Amino acid sequence: MNTIYILKKRPFGIPEADIWKRQTEAVPQISDGEVLVKHHYISLDPAIRGWMNEGKSYIEPVNLGDVMRAGTIGIVEASKHAHFKVGDYITGWGGVQNYAVTNGKGWHKIDPSLAPLPMYLGVLGMTGMTAYFGILEVGKISAGDVVLISGAAGAVGSVAGQIAKLKGCTVIGIAGGPDKCRHLIENLGFDAALDYKSDTIVNDLKQACPKGIDVFFDNVGGEILDLALTKLRRHARVIICGAISQYNSKTRIKGPSNYLSLLVNRATMQGMVVFDYADRYQEAAITMAGWIQSGQLKSEETIVDGIDNFHDTFLRLFTGDKQGKLLLKVI
Ligand SMILES: NC(=O)c1ccc[n+]([C@@H]2O[C@H](COP(=O)([O-])OP(=O)(O)OC[C@H]3O[C@@H](n4cnc5c(N)ncnc54)[C@H](OP(=O)(O)O)[C@@H]3O)[C@@H](O)[C@H]2O)c1
């Protein structure tokens, strides 16, 4: 049987469980040119929250009545497709369900002998690609830069920080709570880590970067972005990757009031969307696989079992109750 999570209504604020219709159906049949994929892992991303909203964005919202969009990895169980064979492991936008039928568009094969499957949704998947292109192409880091990263213990932030470190930067992470901060320094090699939930965050940031920052990789937005803007050095780069602190807001999104720091410091603030780099994913994956092999890059995942845990696990993105990439195992 196929368990499917369908978006039934649009959330307002933190999503409640009643936005989903959980449906169980027979495993679907395929037609010519299609494959049946049995999912092993479903990627849980903050972007899912954005796709639930109506309105213009970098991608169409999920329509009410549709399967919730999510990145997945699975094995081909049946195929009437020229390129994908039974037994191939493939990744694509299969959605929150146990089985997906696809014509193969947007899906590609992965090799489970080269890396564990979860890694293809994390460091070698969309979040790893975001970190790679964000920090290197948008951040234009070079050795000696002071790099500040918010959401630093998350899927994107932890990889971006490690890349900056291996490129010779001084890296300061911002994360929620002392345990995550300790982890960033002791296990991922960050030079400093600051707890944004602490009352001393303003002073802690001042102490951590007395001469300011060259790059700010922002995953969080809101007050953290505003604070970071006060620390820019001349020609600093601010990468707007995400704004998770604002995704469940019931009021207007808070913009930065300290934006004139961009003017004073001749700095730039640039948004990025990972999909713009799709034709270079292969290059990034090969490079990052090399760093993983040489021990310069650590991959971290929090894996939760069972599709029925989808809603509660998804909310852990907003409570921070996880480390690295968050995945649902559904096999
Ligand atoms: N532009 C792109 O193409 C692109 C692609 C992928 C992801 N993104 C964005 O990148 C960001 C990170 O994504 P991810 O997949 O790596 O997620 P993630 O960081 O693995 O998970 C979200 C983390 O955000 C932190 N958080 C939650 N609420 C917060 C708040 N109110 N204030 C501060 N921190 C909060 C939590 O960590 P703590 O315990 O530290 O609070 C949580 O673990 C998101 O904003 C996402 O939308 C953008």
Coordinates of C-alpha atoms and ligand atoms in Angstrom, one line a residue:
M1 CA 0.0 0.0 0.0
N2 CA 1.0 3.6 -0.6
T3 CA 0.6 6.1 2.2
I4 CA 0.4 9.7 0.9
Y5 CA 0.4 13.1 2.6
I6 CA -1.8 15.5 0.7
L7 CA -1.9 19.2 1.4
K8 CA -5.5 19.8 2.5
K9 CA -5.4 23.4 3.7
R10 CA -2.8 26.1 3.9
P11 CA -1.2 26.7 7.3
F12 CA -1.2 30.0 9.2
G13 CA 1.7 30.2 11.5
I14 CA 3.2 26.9 12.7
P15 CA 1.5 24.2 10.7
E16 CA -1.0 22.1 12.5
A17 CA -1.5 18.4 11.8
D18 CA -4.9 19.1 10.3
I19 CA -3.5 20.6 7.2
W20 CA -2.8 17.1 5.9
K21 CA -5.0 14.4 4.5
R22 CA -3.3 11.1 5.1
Q23 CA -4.4 8.7 2.5
T24 CA -3.6 5.0 1.9
E25 CA -4.1 3.6 -1.6
A26 CA -3.0 0.6 -3.6
V27 CA 0.5 0.9 -5.1
P28 CA 0.0 2.7 -8.4
Q29 CA 0.5 1.0 -11.8
I30 CA 2.8 2.5 -14.5
S31 CA 2.2 3.3 -18.1
D32 CA 4.7 3.4 -21.0
G33 CA 7.6 5.8 -20.4
E34 CA 7.1 5.7 -16.6
V35 CA 8.8 4.1 -13.6
L36 CA 7.5 3.1 -10.1
V37 CA 9.9 4.2 -7.4
K38 CA 9.7 2.7 -3.9
H39 CA 11.0 5.5 -1.5
H40 CA 13.6 4.8 1.0
Y41 CA 14.2 8.4 2.3
I42 CA 12.2 11.6 2.2
S43 CA 14.1 14.9 2.7
L44 CA 12.6 17.3 5.2
D45 CA 13.5 20.9 4.3
P46 CA 12.4 24.3 5.6
A47 CA 11.5 25.1 2.0
I48 CA 8.5 22.8 2.3
R49 CA 7.0 25.4 4.6
G50 CA 7.3 28.0 1.9
W51 CA 5.8 25.7 -0.8
M52 CA 2.6 25.4 1.4
N53 CA 1.9 29.1 1.0
E54 CA 0.0 30.6 -1.9
G55 CA 1.7 33.3 -3.9
K56 CA 4.7 34.0 -6.2
S57 CA 8.0 32.5 -5.3
Y58 CA 11.0 30.8 -7.1
I59 CA 8.8 27.7 -7.6
E60 CA 5.1 27.1 -7.9
P61 CA 3.3 26.5 -4.6
V62 CA 1.9 23.1 -3.9
N63 CA -1.8 23.1 -4.9
L64 CA -4.4 22.0 -2.3
G65 CA -5.2 18.4 -3.0
D66 CA -1.7 17.6 -4.3
V67 CA 0.9 15.3 -2.7
M68 CA 3.3 17.4 -0.6
R69 CA 6.4 18.1 -2.6
A70 CA 9.7 16.8 -1.1
G71 CA 13.0 15.4 -2.4
T72 CA 13.2 11.6 -2.2
I73 CA 15.5 8.7 -2.9
G74 CA 14.2 5.2 -3.8
I75 CA 14.6 2.1 -5.8
V76 CA 13.0 1.4 -9.1
E77 CA 10.5 -1.4 -8.6
A78 CA 8.9 -1.4 -12.0
S79 CA 10.0 0.3 -15.2
K80 CA 8.6 1.0 -18.7
H81 CA 11.3 3.7 -19.2
A82 CA 14.3 3.4 -21.5
H83 CA 16.8 5.0 -19.0
F84 CA 15.8 3.6 -15.6
K85 CA 15.9 -0.1 -14.8
V86 CA 14.4 -2.2 -12.0
G87 CA 16.9 -2.1 -9.1
D88 CA 18.3 1.4 -10.0
Y89 CA 18.5 3.8 -7.1
I90 CA 17.2 7.2 -8.2
T91 CA 16.5 10.6 -6.6
G92 CA 14.0 13.3 -7.5
W93 CA 10.9 15.1 -6.3
G94 CA 8.9 12.0 -5.3
G95 CA 6.8 13.8 -2.5
V96 CA 5.7 12.6 0.9
Q97 CA 4.5 9.1 0.0
N98 CA 5.9 5.6 0.0
Y99 CA 5.8 5.2 -3.8
A100 CA 6.0 7.6 -6.7
V101 CA 5.3 7.2 -10.4
T102 CA 7.4 9.4 -12.7
N103 CA 8.3 9.9 -16.3
G104 CA 11.8 10.4 -15.1
K105 CA 12.0 14.1 -15.7
G106 CA 14.1 15.7 -13.0
W107 CA 15.2 12.3 -11.6
H108 CA 18.7 10.9 -11.8
K109 CA 20.5 7.7 -10.8
I110 CA 22.7 7.5 -7.8
D111 CA 25.3 4.9 -6.8
P112 CA 24.8 3.5 -3.3
S113 CA 28.3 1.9 -3.5
L114 CA 29.9 5.4 -3.6
A115 CA 28.1 6.9 -0.6
P116 CA 25.3 6.0 1.8
L117 CA 21.9 6.9 0.5
P118 CA 21.0 9.6 3.1
M119 CA 24.1 11.5 2.0
Y120 CA 22.6 12.0 -1.5
L121 CA 19.8 14.0 0.1
G122 CA 22.2 15.9 2.4
V123 CA 25.8 16.9 1.7
L124 CA 25.7 15.4 -1.9
G125 CA 22.1 16.6 -2.4
M126 CA 20.2 19.9 -2.5
T127 CA 21.4 21.2 0.9
G128 CA 25.1 20.4 0.2
M129 CA 24.8 22.1 -3.2
T130 CA 23.3 25.2 -1.6
A131 CA 26.2 25.4 0.8
Y132 CA 28.8 24.9 -1.9
F133 CA 27.5 27.4 -4.4
G134 CA 26.3 29.9 -1.8
I135 CA 29.6 30.1 0.0
L136 CA 31.9 29.8 -3.0
E137 CA 30.1 31.5 -5.8
V138 CA 27.9 34.1 -4.0
G139 CA 30.2 34.5 -0.9
K140 CA 33.3 34.5 -3.0
I141 CA 35.3 33.5 0.0
S142 CA 39.1 33.5 0.1
A143 CA 41.7 32.5 2.7
G144 CA 41.8 34.9 5.6
D145 CA 38.1 36.0 5.4
V146 CA 36.1 36.1 8.5
V147 CA 32.9 34.2 7.8
L148 CA 29.8 34.3 9.9
I149 CA 27.1 31.6 9.4
S150 CA 23.6 31.5 10.9
G151 CA 21.7 28.2 11.2
A152 CA 25.2 26.8 11.5
A153 CA 24.4 23.4 12.9
G154 CA 21.8 22.8 10.1
A155 CA 22.1 20.9 6.9
V156 CA 23.2 23.9 4.8
G157 CA 25.0 25.9 7.5
S158 CA 27.2 23.0 8.8
V159 CA 28.5 22.3 5.3
A160 CA 29.0 26.0 4.3
G161 CA 31.0 26.4 7.5
Q162 CA 33.2 23.4 6.9
I163 CA 33.9 24.5 3.3
A164 CA 34.8 28.0 4.5
K165 CA 37.1 26.4 7.1
L166 CA 38.9 24.2 4.5
K167 CA 39.4 27.3 2.3
G168 CA 41.3 28.9 5.1
C169 CA 38.7 31.3 6.5
T170 CA 38.0 32.0 10.1
V171 CA 34.5 30.7 10.7
I172 CA 32.0 31.7 13.3
G173 CA 28.8 29.8 13.6
I174 CA 25.5 30.9 15.2
A175 CA 23.2 28.1 16.5
G176 CA 20.6 27.4 19.1
G177 CA 21.9 26.2 22.5
P178 CA 25.3 25.4 24.1
D179 CA 25.4 21.7 22.9
K180 CA 25.1 22.7 19.2
C181 CA 27.7 25.4 19.7
R182 CA 30.1 23.0 21.4
H183 CA 29.6 20.5 18.5
L184 CA 30.4 23.1 15.9
I185 CA 33.8 23.8 17.5
E186 CA 34.8 20.4 18.7
N187 CA 33.5 18.2 15.9
L188 CA 33.2 20.5 12.8
G189 CA 36.3 22.7 13.4
F190 CA 34.5 26.1 13.6
D191 CA 36.7 28.7 15.3
A192 CA 33.8 30.0 17.4
A193 CA 30.1 29.4 17.9
L194 CA 27.5 31.7 19.4
D195 CA 24.2 30.7 21.0
Y196 CA 21.5 33.1 19.6
K197 CA 19.2 32.1 22.4
S198 CA 21.6 33.5 25.0
D199 CA 21.0 37.0 26.4
T200 CA 24.6 37.8 25.7
I201 CA 24.5 37.2 21.9
V202 CA 25.2 40.9 21.0
N203 CA 28.3 41.0 23.1
D204 CA 29.3 37.5 22.1
L205 CA 29.3 38.5 18.5
K206 CA 31.3 41.6 19.2
Q207 CA 34.0 39.5 21.0
A208 CA 34.1 36.8 18.3
C209 CA 34.8 39.2 15.5
P210 CA 36.4 42.4 16.9
K211 CA 37.4 43.5 13.4
G212 CA 34.1 42.6 11.8
I213 CA 33.1 40.1 9.1
D214 CA 33.8 39.7 5.4
V215 CA 31.0 37.2 4.6
F216 CA 27.7 36.5 6.3
F217 CA 25.9 33.4 5.1
D218 CA 22.3 33.8 6.4
N219 CA 19.9 31.0 6.8
V220 CA 17.8 32.6 9.5
G221 CA 16.9 36.3 8.7
G222 CA 15.1 38.5 11.2
E223 CA 17.0 39.8 14.2
I224 CA 20.1 37.8 13.5
L225 CA 20.4 39.3 10.0
D226 CA 20.0 42.7 11.5
L227 CA 22.7 42.1 14.1
A228 CA 25.1 40.7 11.5
L229 CA 24.7 43.8 9.3
T230 CA 26.3 45.9 12.1
K231 CA 29.5 43.8 11.8
L232 CA 30.2 44.2 8.0
R233 CA 33.7 45.1 6.9
R234 CA 34.4 47.0 3.7
H235 CA 33.3 45.1 0.6
A236 CA 31.6 42.4 2.7
R237 CA 29.2 39.9 1.0
V238 CA 25.9 38.9 2.6
I239 CA 24.4 35.7 1.2
I240 CA 20.6 35.5 1.6
C241 CA 20.1 31.8 1.6
G242 CA 17.0 31.5 3.8
A243 CA 15.1 33.2 6.6
I244 CA 13.7 30.3 8.7
S245 CA 13.0 32.7 11.7
Q246 CA 10.3 34.3 9.5
Y247 CA 8.7 31.2 7.7
N248 CA 5.9 30.7 10.3
S249 CA 5.3 34.4 11.0
K250 CA 1.7 35.5 11.3
T251 CA 2.6 39.1 10.5
R252 CA 4.7 40.7 7.8
I253 CA 8.2 39.5 7.5
K254 CA 10.7 41.6 9.4
G255 CA 13.2 43.3 7.1
P256 CA 16.6 44.5 8.3
S257 CA 16.7 48.0 9.7
N258 CA 20.5 48.1 9.6
Y259 CA 20.7 47.9 5.8
L260 CA 22.6 51.2 5.5
S261 CA 25.6 49.3 6.7
L262 CA 25.7 48.0 3.1
L263 CA 26.2 51.5 1.8
V264 CA 28.7 52.6 4.4
N265 CA 30.8 49.4 3.8
R266 CA 30.3 49.2 0.0
A267 CA 28.9 45.7 0.8
T268 CA 26.6 43.5 -1.2
M269 CA 23.6 41.4 -0.2
Q270 CA 22.6 38.8 -2.7
G271 CA 19.9 36.2 -2.7
M272 CA 20.6 32.8 -4.1
V273 CA 18.5 29.8 -5.3
V274 CA 20.3 26.5 -5.6
F275 CA 18.4 25.4 -8.7
D276 CA 20.2 28.1 -10.7
Y277 CA 23.4 25.9 -10.4
A278 CA 21.7 22.6 -11.5
D279 CA 24.1 22.2 -14.4
R280 CA 27.0 22.2 -12.0
Y281 CA 25.8 19.8 -9.3
Q282 CA 28.0 17.0 -10.7
E283 CA 31.1 19.2 -10.3
A284 CA 30.2 20.1 -6.8
A285 CA 29.3 16.5 -5.8
I286 CA 32.7 15.2 -7.1
T287 CA 34.6 17.9 -5.2
M288 CA 32.6 17.4 -2.0
A289 CA 32.9 13.6 -2.2
G290 CA 36.6 14.1 -2.3
W291 CA 36.6 16.3 0.8
I292 CA 34.5 13.6 2.6
Q293 CA 36.9 10.9 1.6
S294 CA 39.9 13.0 2.8
G295 CA 38.1 13.7 6.1
Q296 CA 37.9 17.4 5.5
L297 CA 34.1 17.4 5.3
K298 CA 31.7 15.6 7.7
S299 CA 28.2 14.6 6.7
E300 CA 25.6 14.6 9.5
E301 CA 22.0 13.4 9.4
T302 CA 19.2 13.0 11.8
I303 CA 17.0 10.1 10.5
V304 CA 13.6 9.4 11.8
D305 CA 11.7 6.2 11.0
G306 CA 8.2 5.9 9.5
I307 CA 6.1 8.0 7.2
D308 CA 3.5 8.4 9.9
N309 CA 6.0 10.6 11.8
F310 CA 6.1 13.1 8.9
H311 CA 4.3 16.0 10.5
D312 CA 6.0 15.9 14.0
T313 CA 9.4 15.3 12.4
F314 CA 8.9 18.2 10.0
L315 CA 8.2 20.5 12.9
R316 CA 11.7 19.7 14.4
L317 CA 13.1 22.0 11.7
F318 CA 11.6 24.9 13.6
T319 CA 12.3 23.7 17.1
G320 CA 15.9 22.8 16.2
D321 CA 15.5 19.4 17.7
K322 CA 18.0 17.7 15.3
Q323 CA 21.5 17.8 14.0
G324 CA 22.5 18.3 10.4
K325 CA 20.2 17.1 7.6
L326 CA 16.7 15.9 8.7
L327 CA 15.4 12.8 6.9
L328 CA 12.4 10.5 7.1
K329 CA 13.2 6.8 6.5
V330 CA 10.2 5.2 4.9
I331 CA 11.4 1.7 4.0
Ligands
LIG1 N1 18.2 29.4 -1.3 C1 18.2 28.2 -1.5 O1 18.3 27.7 -2.6 C2 18.1 27.2 -0.3 C3 18.2 25.8 -0.5 C4 18.1 25.0 0.7 C5 17.8 25.6 1.9 N2 17.6 27.0 2.0 C6 17.4 27.7 3.2 O2 18.5 27.5 4.1 C7 18.1 27.5 5.4 C8 18.7 26.3 6.2 O3 18.0 25.1 5.6 P1 18.5 23.7 6.1 O4 17.9 22.7 5.2 O5 19.9 23.7 6.3 O6 17.7 23.6 7.4 P2 18.3 23.3 8.8 O7 19.2 24.4 9.1 O8 18.9 21.9 8.8 O9 17.1 23.2 9.9 C9 16.6 24.4 10.3 C10 17.4 24.9 11.6 O10 17.0 26.3 11.7 C11 17.2 26.7 13.0 N3 16.0 27.5 13.4 C12 14.7 27.2 13.4 N4 14.0 28.2 13.8 C13 14.8 29.3 14.0 C14 14.7 30.6 14.4 N5 13.4 31.1 14.7 N6 15.7 31.4 14.6 C15 17.0 30.9 14.3 N7 17.2 29.6 13.9 C16 16.1 28.8 13.8 C17 17.2 25.4 13.9 O11 18.5 25.3 14.4 P3 18.9 25.9 15.9 O12 18.8 24.8 16.8 O13 20.2 26.4 15.6 O14 17.9 27.0 16.1 C18 16.9 24.3 12.9 O15 17.7 23.1 13.1 C19 16.6 27.6 5.4 O16 16.2 29.0 5.6 C20 16.2 27.1 4.1 O17 15.0 27.7 3.7 C21 17.8 27.8 0.9

